[in-house]
mmCIF file with all atom_site columns, C-alpha atoms in Angstrom:
data_model
loop_
_atom_site.group_PDB
_atom_site.id
_atom_site.type_symbol
_atom_site.label_atom_id
_atom_site.label_alt_id
_atom_site.label_comp_id
_atom_site.label_asym_id
_atom_site.label_entity_id
_atom_site.label_seq_id
_atom_site.pdbx_PDB_ins_code
_atom_site.Cartn_x
_atom_site.Cartn_y
_atom_site.Cartn_z
_atom_site.occupancy
_atom_site.B_iso_or_equiv
_atom_site.pdbx_formal_charge
_atom_site.auth_seq_id
_atom_site.auth_comp_id
_atom_site.auth_asym_id
_atom_site.auth_atom_id
_atom_site.pdbx_PDB_model_num
ATOM 1   C CA . MET A 1 1   ? 97.777  108.618 103.202 1.00 0.00 ? 1   MET A CA 1
ATOM 2   C CA . LYS A 1 2   ? 95.593  110.186 105.906 1.00 0.00 ? 2   LYS A CA 1
ATOM 3   C CA . TYR A 1 3   ? 95.763  113.709 104.485 1.00 0.00 ? 3   TYR A CA 1
ATOM 4   C CA . LYS A 1 4   ? 95.100  114.397 100.824 1.00 0.00 ? 4   LYS A CA 1
ATOM 5   C CA . GLN A 1 5   ? 96.150  118.030 101.023 1.00 0.00 ? 5   GLN A CA 1
ATOM 6   C CA . ILE A 1 6   ? 98.616  119.946 103.167 1.00 0.00 ? 6   ILE A CA 1
ATOM 7   C CA . VAL A 1 7   ? 97.975  123.666 103.544 1.00 0.00 ? 7   VAL A CA 1
ATOM 8   C CA . PHE A 1 8   ? 100.864 125.879 104.614 1.00 0.00 ? 8   PHE A CA 1
ATOM 9   C CA . ASP A 1 9   ? 101.233 129.265 106.181 1.00 0.00 ? 9   ASP A CA 1
ATOM 10  C CA . VAL A 1 10  ? 103.982 131.219 104.382 1.00 0.00 ? 10  VAL A CA 1
ATOM 11  C CA . ASP A 1 11  ? 106.004 133.426 106.730 1.00 0.00 ? 11  ASP A CA 1
ATOM 12  C CA . GLY A 1 12  ? 107.877 131.343 109.272 1.00 0.00 ? 12  GLY A CA 1
ATOM 13  C CA . THR A 1 13  ? 106.678 128.119 107.674 1.00 0.00 ? 13  THR A CA 1
ATOM 14  C CA . LEU A 1 14  ? 107.598 127.928 103.978 1.00 0.00 ? 14  LEU A CA 1
ATOM 15  C CA . VAL A 1 15  ? 110.013 130.842 103.916 1.00 0.00 ? 15  VAL A CA 1
ATOM 16  C CA . ASP A 1 16  ? 112.054 132.562 106.597 1.00 0.00 ? 16  ASP A CA 1
ATOM 17  C CA . THR A 1 17  ? 110.824 136.160 106.524 1.00 0.00 ? 17  THR A CA 1
ATOM 18  C CA . GLU A 1 18  ? 111.183 137.141 110.161 1.00 0.00 ? 18  GLU A CA 1
ATOM 19  C CA . TYR A 1 19  ? 114.160 139.450 109.627 1.00 0.00 ? 19  TYR A CA 1
ATOM 20  C CA . ALA A 1 20  ? 112.499 141.153 106.653 1.00 0.00 ? 20  ALA A CA 1
ATOM 21  C CA . VAL A 1 21  ? 109.087 141.579 108.282 1.00 0.00 ? 21  VAL A CA 1
ATOM 22  C CA . LEU A 1 22  ? 110.345 142.962 111.574 1.00 0.00 ? 22  LEU A CA 1
ATOM 23  C CA . HIS A 1 23  ? 113.007 145.277 110.152 1.00 0.00 ? 23  HIS A CA 1
ATOM 24  C CA . SER A 1 24  ? 110.676 146.645 107.470 1.00 0.00 ? 24  SER A CA 1
ATOM 25  C CA . LEU A 1 25  ? 107.998 147.307 110.088 1.00 0.00 ? 25  LEU A CA 1
ATOM 26  C CA . GLN A 1 26  ? 110.587 149.052 112.241 1.00 0.00 ? 26  GLN A CA 1
ATOM 27  C CA . ASP A 1 27  ? 111.599 151.194 109.241 1.00 0.00 ? 27  ASP A CA 1
ATOM 28  C CA . THR A 1 28  ? 107.960 152.001 108.527 1.00 0.00 ? 28  THR A CA 1
ATOM 29  C CA . LEU A 1 29  ? 107.245 153.126 112.078 1.00 0.00 ? 29  LEU A CA 1
ATOM 30  C CA . ARG A 1 30  ? 110.396 155.236 112.140 1.00 0.00 ? 30  ARG A CA 1
ATOM 31  C CA . THR A 1 31  ? 109.223 157.017 108.988 1.00 0.00 ? 31  THR A CA 1
ATOM 32  C CA . CYS A 1 32  ? 105.583 157.435 109.995 1.00 0.00 ? 32  CYS A CA 1
ATOM 33  C CA . THR A 1 33  ? 105.826 158.094 113.710 1.00 0.00 ? 33  THR A CA 1
ATOM 34  C CA . GLY A 1 34  ? 109.423 159.106 114.360 1.00 0.00 ? 34  GLY A CA 1
ATOM 35  C CA . LYS A 1 35  ? 109.654 156.259 116.878 1.00 0.00 ? 35  LYS A CA 1
ATOM 36  C CA . GLU A 1 36  ? 111.673 153.063 116.542 1.00 0.00 ? 36  GLU A CA 1
ATOM 37  C CA . PRO A 1 37  ? 110.346 150.235 118.727 1.00 0.00 ? 37  PRO A CA 1
ATOM 38  C CA . ALA A 1 38  ? 112.707 147.389 119.560 1.00 0.00 ? 38  ALA A CA 1
ATOM 39  C CA . LEU A 1 39  ? 112.325 144.361 117.312 1.00 0.00 ? 39  LEU A CA 1
ATOM 40  C CA . GLU A 1 40  ? 111.182 142.303 120.306 1.00 0.00 ? 40  GLU A CA 1
ATOM 41  C CA . GLU A 1 41  ? 108.200 144.643 120.679 1.00 0.00 ? 41  GLU A CA 1
ATOM 42  C CA . LEU A 1 42  ? 107.092 143.937 117.110 1.00 0.00 ? 42  LEU A CA 1
ATOM 43  C CA . THR A 1 43  ? 107.063 140.127 117.067 1.00 0.00 ? 43  THR A CA 1
ATOM 44  C CA . PHE A 1 44  ? 103.294 140.180 117.667 1.00 0.00 ? 44  PHE A CA 1
ATOM 45  C CA . ALA A 1 45  ? 102.992 141.186 113.983 1.00 0.00 ? 45  ALA A CA 1
ATOM 46  C CA . LEU A 1 46  ? 104.272 137.808 112.803 1.00 0.00 ? 46  LEU A CA 1
ATOM 47  C CA . GLY A 1 47  ? 101.387 135.650 111.580 1.00 0.00 ? 47  GLY A CA 1
ATOM 48  C CA . ILE A 1 48  ? 98.643  138.275 111.322 1.00 0.00 ? 48  ILE A CA 1
ATOM 49  C CA . THR A 1 49  ? 97.666  140.598 108.497 1.00 0.00 ? 49  THR A CA 1
ATOM 50  C CA . GLY A 1 50  ? 99.591  143.820 108.067 1.00 0.00 ? 50  GLY A CA 1
ATOM 51  C CA . GLU A 1 51  ? 96.349  145.716 108.527 1.00 0.00 ? 51  GLU A CA 1
ATOM 52  C CA . ASP A 1 52  ? 95.668  144.031 111.867 1.00 0.00 ? 52  ASP A CA 1
ATOM 53  C CA . ALA A 1 53  ? 99.233  144.697 113.015 1.00 0.00 ? 53  ALA A CA 1
ATOM 54  C CA . LEU A 1 54  ? 98.932  148.399 112.196 1.00 0.00 ? 54  LEU A CA 1
ATOM 55  C CA . LYS A 1 55  ? 95.582  148.568 113.986 1.00 0.00 ? 55  LYS A CA 1
ATOM 56  C CA . GLN A 1 56  ? 97.212  147.184 117.117 1.00 0.00 ? 56  GLN A CA 1
ATOM 57  C CA . LEU A 1 57  ? 99.877  149.868 116.763 1.00 0.00 ? 57  LEU A CA 1
ATOM 58  C CA . ALA A 1 58  ? 97.122  152.516 116.547 1.00 0.00 ? 58  ALA A CA 1
ATOM 59  C CA . ILE A 1 59  ? 98.342  153.815 113.180 1.00 0.00 ? 59  ILE A CA 1
ATOM 60  C CA . PRO A 1 60  ? 95.769  156.323 111.820 1.00 0.00 ? 60  PRO A CA 1
ATOM 61  C CA . ASP A 1 61  ? 96.478  156.012 108.075 1.00 0.00 ? 61  ASP A CA 1
ATOM 62  C CA . ILE A 1 62  ? 96.466  152.240 107.663 1.00 0.00 ? 62  ILE A CA 1
ATOM 63  C CA . PRO A 1 63  ? 96.221  152.039 103.817 1.00 0.00 ? 63  PRO A CA 1
ATOM 64  C CA . GLY A 1 64  ? 99.068  154.498 103.266 1.00 0.00 ? 64  GLY A CA 1
ATOM 65  C CA . THR A 1 65  ? 101.223 152.993 105.989 1.00 0.00 ? 65  THR A CA 1
ATOM 66  C CA . LEU A 1 66  ? 100.609 149.480 104.674 1.00 0.00 ? 66  LEU A CA 1
ATOM 67  C CA . THR A 1 67  ? 101.775 150.541 101.213 1.00 0.00 ? 67  THR A CA 1
ATOM 68  C CA . LEU A 1 68  ? 104.931 152.007 102.728 1.00 0.00 ? 68  LEU A CA 1
ATOM 69  C CA . TRP A 1 69  ? 105.523 148.835 104.765 1.00 0.00 ? 69  TRP A CA 1
ATOM 70  C CA . ILE A 1 70  ? 105.287 146.699 101.632 1.00 0.00 ? 70  ILE A CA 1
ATOM 71  C CA . ASP A 1 71  ? 107.774 148.985 99.880  1.00 0.00 ? 71  ASP A CA 1
ATOM 72  C CA . TYR A 1 72  ? 110.228 148.595 102.756 1.00 0.00 ? 72  TYR A CA 1
ATOM 73  C CA . LEU A 1 73  ? 109.593 144.844 102.877 1.00 0.00 ? 73  LEU A CA 1
ATOM 74  C CA . GLU A 1 74  ? 110.616 144.461 99.250  1.00 0.00 ? 74  GLU A CA 1
ATOM 75  C CA . GLN A 1 75  ? 113.944 146.090 100.053 1.00 0.00 ? 75  GLN A CA 1
ATOM 76  C CA . TYR A 1 76  ? 114.726 143.153 102.346 1.00 0.00 ? 76  TYR A CA 1
ATOM 77  C CA . GLY A 1 77  ? 113.952 140.572 99.667  1.00 0.00 ? 77  GLY A CA 1
ATOM 78  C CA . GLU A 1 78  ? 117.476 139.179 99.637  1.00 0.00 ? 78  GLU A CA 1
ATOM 79  C CA . THR A 1 79  ? 117.156 138.165 103.302 1.00 0.00 ? 79  THR A CA 1
ATOM 80  C CA . VAL A 1 80  ? 114.161 135.903 102.575 1.00 0.00 ? 80  VAL A CA 1
ATOM 81  C CA . ASN A 1 81  ? 114.867 132.243 101.820 1.00 0.00 ? 81  ASN A CA 1
ATOM 82  C CA . ILE A 1 82  ? 113.091 128.901 101.695 1.00 0.00 ? 82  ILE A CA 1
ATOM 83  C CA . PHE A 1 83  ? 113.601 126.875 104.853 1.00 0.00 ? 83  PHE A CA 1
ATOM 84  C CA . SER A 1 84  ? 116.153 124.097 104.487 1.00 0.00 ? 84  SER A CA 1
ATOM 85  C CA . GLY A 1 85  ? 114.608 120.785 103.444 1.00 0.00 ? 85  GLY A CA 1
ATOM 86  C CA . MET A 1 86  ? 111.303 122.304 102.309 1.00 0.00 ? 86  MET A CA 1
ATOM 87  C CA . GLU A 1 87  ? 111.779 121.864 98.560  1.00 0.00 ? 87  GLU A CA 1
ATOM 88  C CA . ASP A 1 88  ? 112.896 118.226 98.887  1.00 0.00 ? 88  ASP A CA 1
ATOM 89  C CA . THR A 1 89  ? 109.969 117.498 101.192 1.00 0.00 ? 89  THR A CA 1
ATOM 90  C CA . LEU A 1 90  ? 107.403 118.972 98.793  1.00 0.00 ? 90  LEU A CA 1
ATOM 91  C CA . ASN A 1 91  ? 108.928 117.081 95.882  1.00 0.00 ? 91  ASN A CA 1
ATOM 92  C CA . ALA A 1 92  ? 108.836 113.750 97.714  1.00 0.00 ? 92  ALA A CA 1
ATOM 93  C CA . LEU A 1 93  ? 105.280 114.221 98.971  1.00 0.00 ? 93  LEU A CA 1
ATOM 94  C CA . SER A 1 94  ? 104.037 115.302 95.545  1.00 0.00 ? 94  SER A CA 1
ATOM 95  C CA . GLN A 1 95  ? 105.364 112.039 94.139  1.00 0.00 ? 95  GLN A CA 1
ATOM 96  C CA . ARG A 1 96  ? 103.166 110.248 96.670  1.00 0.00 ? 96  ARG A CA 1
ATOM 97  C CA . GLY A 1 97  ? 100.147 112.100 95.286  1.00 0.00 ? 97  GLY A CA 1
ATOM 98  C CA . CYS A 1 98  ? 99.828  114.758 97.981  1.00 0.00 ? 98  CYS A CA 1
ATOM 99  C CA . LYS A 1 99  ? 98.467  118.179 97.004  1.00 0.00 ? 99  LYS A CA 1
ATOM 100 C CA . PHE A 1 100 ? 99.550  121.473 98.543  1.00 0.00 ? 100 PHE A CA 1
ATOM 101 C CA . GLY A 1 101 ? 97.987  124.837 99.207  1.00 0.00 ? 101 GLY A CA 1
ATOM 102 C CA . VAL A 1 102 ? 98.602  128.105 101.024 1.00 0.00 ? 102 VAL A CA 1
ATOM 103 C CA . ALA A 1 103 ? 96.567  130.085 103.545 1.00 0.00 ? 103 ALA A CA 1
ATOM 104 C CA . THR A 1 104 ? 98.446  133.279 104.355 1.00 0.00 ? 104 THR A CA 1
ATOM 105 C CA . SER A 1 105 ? 97.839  136.634 106.006 1.00 0.00 ? 105 SER A CA 1
ATOM 106 C CA . ARG A 1 106 ? 99.633  138.386 103.142 1.00 0.00 ? 106 ARG A CA 1
ATOM 107 C CA . ILE A 1 107 ? 97.698  140.268 100.500 1.00 0.00 ? 107 ILE A CA 1
ATOM 108 C CA . ARG A 1 108 ? 97.904  138.606 97.078  1.00 0.00 ? 108 ARG A CA 1
ATOM 109 C CA . ASP A 1 109 ? 99.975  141.236 95.292  1.00 0.00 ? 109 ASP A CA 1
ATOM 110 C CA . ASN A 1 110 ? 102.683 141.102 97.935  1.00 0.00 ? 110 ASN A CA 1
ATOM 111 C CA . PHE A 1 111 ? 102.601 137.303 98.065  1.00 0.00 ? 111 PHE A CA 1
ATOM 112 C CA . GLU A 1 112 ? 102.966 136.833 94.310  1.00 0.00 ? 112 GLU A CA 1
ATOM 113 C CA . LYS A 1 113 ? 105.687 139.449 93.932  1.00 0.00 ? 113 LYS A CA 1
ATOM 114 C CA . GLU A 1 114 ? 107.927 137.695 96.406  1.00 0.00 ? 114 GLU A CA 1
ATOM 115 C CA . PHE A 1 115 ? 106.920 134.060 96.181  1.00 0.00 ? 115 PHE A CA 1
ATOM 116 C CA . LYS A 1 116 ? 107.119 133.665 92.405  1.00 0.00 ? 116 LYS A CA 1
ATOM 117 C CA . ARG A 1 117 ? 110.918 133.702 92.519  1.00 0.00 ? 117 ARG A CA 1
ATOM 118 C CA . PHE A 1 118 ? 111.064 130.559 94.616  1.00 0.00 ? 118 PHE A CA 1
ATOM 119 C CA . PRO A 1 119 ? 111.088 127.162 92.857  1.00 0.00 ? 119 PRO A CA 1
ATOM 120 C CA . ILE A 1 120 ? 108.513 125.770 95.296  1.00 0.00 ? 120 ILE A CA 1
ATOM 121 C CA . ARG A 1 121 ? 105.802 128.080 93.883  1.00 0.00 ? 121 ARG A CA 1
ATOM 122 C CA . ARG A 1 122 ? 104.980 125.427 91.270  1.00 0.00 ? 122 ARG A CA 1
ATOM 123 C CA . TYR A 1 123 ? 103.727 123.026 93.933  1.00 0.00 ? 123 TYR A CA 1
ATOM 124 C CA . PHE A 1 124 ? 100.848 125.256 95.048  1.00 0.00 ? 124 PHE A CA 1
ATOM 125 C CA . ASP A 1 125 ? 97.650  125.387 93.022  1.00 0.00 ? 125 ASP A CA 1
ATOM 126 C CA . ILE A 1 126 ? 95.280  127.003 95.517  1.00 0.00 ? 126 ILE A CA 1
ATOM 127 C CA . ILE A 1 127 ? 96.393  130.151 97.327  1.00 0.00 ? 127 ILE A CA 1
ATOM 128 C CA . VAL A 1 128 ? 94.180  131.894 99.890  1.00 0.00 ? 128 VAL A CA 1
ATOM 129 C CA . CYS A 1 129 ? 95.426  135.399 100.740 1.00 0.00 ? 129 CYS A CA 1
ATOM 130 C CA . ALA A 1 130 ? 94.127  138.026 103.145 1.00 0.00 ? 130 ALA A CA 1
ATOM 131 C CA . ASP A 1 131 ? 92.186  139.820 100.408 1.00 0.00 ? 131 ASP A CA 1
ATOM 132 C CA . ASP A 1 132 ? 90.324  136.607 99.511  1.00 0.00 ? 132 ASP A CA 1
ATOM 133 C CA . THR A 1 133 ? 88.347  136.524 102.775 1.00 0.00 ? 133 THR A CA 1
ATOM 134 C CA . THR A 1 134 ? 86.523  138.981 104.992 1.00 0.00 ? 134 THR A CA 1
ATOM 135 C CA . GLU A 1 135 ? 87.619  137.123 108.129 1.00 0.00 ? 135 GLU A CA 1
ATOM 136 C CA . HIS A 1 136 ? 91.277  136.384 108.806 1.00 0.00 ? 136 HIS A CA 1
ATOM 137 C CA . LYS A 1 137 ? 93.344  134.311 111.214 1.00 0.00 ? 137 LYS A CA 1
ATOM 138 C CA . PRO A 1 138 ? 92.704  133.368 113.939 1.00 0.00 ? 138 PRO A CA 1
ATOM 139 C CA . THR A 1 139 ? 89.154  132.806 112.644 1.00 0.00 ? 139 THR A CA 1
ATOM 140 C CA . ALA A 1 140 ? 88.435  129.805 110.419 1.00 0.00 ? 140 ALA A CA 1
ATOM 141 C CA . GLY A 1 141 ? 87.929  132.076 107.394 1.00 0.00 ? 141 GLY A CA 1
ATOM 142 C CA . PRO A 1 142 ? 91.088  131.270 105.403 1.00 0.00 ? 142 PRO A CA 1
ATOM 143 C CA . LEU A 1 143 ? 90.777  127.493 105.772 1.00 0.00 ? 143 LEU A CA 1
ATOM 144 C CA . LEU A 1 144 ? 87.041  127.508 105.106 1.00 0.00 ? 144 LEU A CA 1
ATOM 145 C CA . LYS A 1 145 ? 87.768  129.395 101.897 1.00 0.00 ? 145 LYS A CA 1
ATOM 146 C CA . TYR A 1 146 ? 90.446  126.857 101.018 1.00 0.00 ? 146 TYR A CA 1
ATOM 147 C CA . MET A 1 147 ? 88.003  123.979 101.528 1.00 0.00 ? 147 MET A CA 1
ATOM 148 C CA . GLU A 1 148 ? 85.445  125.776 99.379  1.00 0.00 ? 148 GLU A CA 1
ATOM 149 C CA . LEU A 1 149 ? 87.950  126.179 96.532  1.00 0.00 ? 149 LEU A CA 1
ATOM 150 C CA . SER A 1 150 ? 89.486  122.714 96.798  1.00 0.00 ? 150 SER A CA 1
ATOM 151 C CA . GLY A 1 151 ? 86.377  120.701 97.585  1.00 0.00 ? 151 GLY A CA 1
ATOM 152 C CA . CYS A 1 152 ? 88.431  118.892 100.203 1.00 0.00 ? 152 CYS A CA 1
ATOM 153 C CA . ASP A 1 153 ? 86.900  117.686 103.477 1.00 0.00 ? 153 ASP A CA 1
ATOM 154 C CA . ARG A 1 154 ? 88.368  119.108 106.699 1.00 0.00 ? 154 ARG A CA 1
ATOM 155 C CA . ARG A 1 155 ? 89.382  115.595 107.791 1.00 0.00 ? 155 ARG A CA 1
ATOM 156 C CA . GLN A 1 156 ? 91.553  115.318 104.674 1.00 0.00 ? 156 GLN A CA 1
ATOM 157 C CA . LEU A 1 157 ? 93.454  118.549 105.381 1.00 0.00 ? 157 LEU A CA 1
ATOM 158 C CA . LEU A 1 158 ? 96.501  119.278 107.496 1.00 0.00 ? 158 LEU A CA 1
ATOM 159 C CA . TYR A 1 159 ? 97.436  122.883 108.220 1.00 0.00 ? 159 TYR A CA 1
ATOM 160 C CA . VAL A 1 160 ? 101.100 123.657 108.925 1.00 0.00 ? 160 VAL A CA 1
ATOM 161 C CA . GLY A 1 161 ? 101.979 126.956 110.601 1.00 0.00 ? 161 GLY A CA 1
ATOM 162 C CA . ASP A 1 162 ? 104.235 128.612 113.142 1.00 0.00 ? 162 ASP A CA 1
ATOM 163 C CA . SER A 1 163 ? 101.984 130.836 115.259 1.00 0.00 ? 163 SER A CA 1
ATOM 164 C CA . ARG A 1 164 ? 99.074  130.763 117.684 1.00 0.00 ? 164 ARG A CA 1
ATOM 165 C CA . TYR A 1 165 ? 97.008  132.494 115.004 1.00 0.00 ? 165 TYR A CA 1
ATOM 166 C CA . ASP A 1 166 ? 97.615  129.491 112.731 1.00 0.00 ? 166 ASP A CA 1
ATOM 167 C CA . ARG A 1 167 ? 96.734  127.066 115.529 1.00 0.00 ? 167 ARG A CA 1
ATOM 168 C CA . GLU A 1 168 ? 93.474  128.864 116.286 1.00 0.00 ? 168 GLU A CA 1
ATOM 169 C CA . CYS A 1 169 ? 92.583  129.109 112.596 1.00 0.00 ? 169 CYS A CA 1
ATOM 170 C CA . ALA A 1 170 ? 92.961  125.330 112.268 1.00 0.00 ? 170 ALA A CA 1
ATOM 171 C CA . ARG A 1 171 ? 91.057  124.650 115.495 1.00 0.00 ? 171 ARG A CA 1
ATOM 172 C CA . ASN A 1 172 ? 88.180  126.908 114.483 1.00 0.00 ? 172 ASN A CA 1
ATOM 173 C CA . ALA A 1 173 ? 87.984  125.176 111.093 1.00 0.00 ? 173 ALA A CA 1
ATOM 174 C CA . GLY A 1 174 ? 88.130  121.689 112.606 1.00 0.00 ? 174 GLY A CA 1
ATOM 175 C CA . VAL A 1 175 ? 91.392  120.945 110.786 1.00 0.00 ? 175 VAL A CA 1
ATOM 176 C CA . ASP A 1 176 ? 94.411  119.115 112.235 1.00 0.00 ? 176 ASP A CA 1
ATOM 177 C CA . PHE A 1 177 ? 97.431  121.316 112.897 1.00 0.00 ? 177 PHE A CA 1
ATOM 178 C CA . ALA A 1 178 ? 101.186 120.750 112.698 1.00 0.00 ? 178 ALA A CA 1
ATOM 179 C CA . LEU A 1 179 ? 103.493 123.265 114.380 1.00 0.00 ? 179 LEU A CA 1
ATOM 180 C CA . ALA A 1 180 ? 106.399 124.302 112.172 1.00 0.00 ? 180 ALA A CA 1
ATOM 181 C CA . GLY A 1 181 ? 109.022 124.241 114.899 1.00 0.00 ? 181 GLY A CA 1
ATOM 182 C CA . TRP A 1 182 ? 111.722 125.305 112.461 1.00 0.00 ? 182 TRP A CA 1
ATOM 183 C CA . GLY A 1 183 ? 110.140 128.749 112.206 1.00 0.00 ? 183 GLY A CA 1
ATOM 184 C CA . SER A 1 184 ? 108.311 129.164 115.507 1.00 0.00 ? 184 SER A CA 1
ATOM 185 C CA . HIS A 1 185 ? 109.612 130.798 118.678 1.00 0.00 ? 185 HIS A CA 1
ATOM 186 C CA . LEU A 1 186 ? 106.718 129.297 120.625 1.00 0.00 ? 186 LEU A CA 1
ATOM 187 C CA . LYS A 1 187 ? 107.052 125.668 121.649 1.00 0.00 ? 187 LYS A CA 1
ATOM 188 C CA . ASP A 1 188 ? 104.016 125.619 123.937 1.00 0.00 ? 188 ASP A CA 1
ATOM 189 C CA . ILE A 1 189 ? 101.389 125.850 121.187 1.00 0.00 ? 189 ILE A CA 1
ATOM 190 C CA . ASP A 1 190 ? 98.884  123.012 121.257 1.00 0.00 ? 190 ASP A CA 1
ATOM 191 C CA . ALA A 1 191 ? 99.072  120.926 118.083 1.00 0.00 ? 191 ALA A CA 1
ATOM 192 C CA . GLU A 1 192 ? 98.319  117.478 116.743 1.00 0.00 ? 192 GLU A CA 1
ATOM 193 C CA . TYR A 1 193 ? 101.900 117.291 115.486 1.00 0.00 ? 193 TYR A CA 1
ATOM 194 C CA . PHE A 1 194 ? 105.149 118.980 116.545 1.00 0.00 ? 194 PHE A CA 1
ATOM 195 C CA . LEU A 1 195 ? 107.741 119.128 113.776 1.00 0.00 ? 195 LEU A CA 1
ATOM 196 C CA . SER A 1 196 ? 111.334 120.287 114.144 1.00 0.00 ? 196 SER A CA 1
ATOM 197 C CA . ALA A 1 197 ? 112.171 120.136 110.412 1.00 0.00 ? 197 ALA A CA 1
ATOM 198 C CA . PRO A 1 198 ? 110.159 120.045 107.149 1.00 0.00 ? 198 PRO A CA 1
ATOM 199 C CA . THR A 1 199 ? 111.477 116.541 106.379 1.00 0.00 ? 199 THR A CA 1
ATOM 200 C CA . GLU A 1 200 ? 109.553 115.204 109.400 1.00 0.00 ? 200 GLU A CA 1
ATOM 201 C CA . LEU A 1 201 ? 106.403 115.560 107.303 1.00 0.00 ? 201 LEU A CA 1
ATOM 202 C CA . LEU A 1 202 ? 107.678 112.644 105.213 1.00 0.00 ? 202 LEU A CA 1
ATOM 203 C CA . HIS A 1 203 ? 107.841 110.319 108.207 1.00 0.00 ? 203 HIS A CA 1
ATOM 204 C CA . MET A 1 204 ? 104.630 111.612 109.772 1.00 0.00 ? 204 MET A CA 1
ATOM 205 C CA . LEU A 1 205 ? 102.591 110.970 106.628 1.00 0.00 ? 205 LEU A CA 1
#
């Protein structure tokens, strides 16, 4: 097997959180600013840290607003689900000896609160969250941290994500990238692999 470890983004890659992220951000902005941007105006926030998204929105109180956003996000928990085929794919690849990890823009507390309820959590030993690095996507920071923790060479890693931020993170780290087409709206992202369903990882590897 060419890759010993597959590292995944979370939102839009392992779990479908688009509805929850965008609606909770819309709720947050309505509360904090009195304005309610259209959901289409907020899609830029998918794939980057909440802090970076709020900076781009010129929110003055980022810590307080981020806490409120997380509170709203948790209210949409029932809308978040694992993508179809993901659990079977992880199970099959693990039986082949493949290891899995996560590099996400979420802060750890938020990640663990939501992700622990999914049965796929048991497949991931190494989790790199936004508060584990000083540099975030699209820099190489998250994947460099993952390589530090895992001891795995960049040539042995594959990063799977759904956004340009994920693509650039992989490129900057010298890691091959697979576009999670099942969760991405953008089909023009440069990638080593283009996947339309999680099960395609089985055939690719």
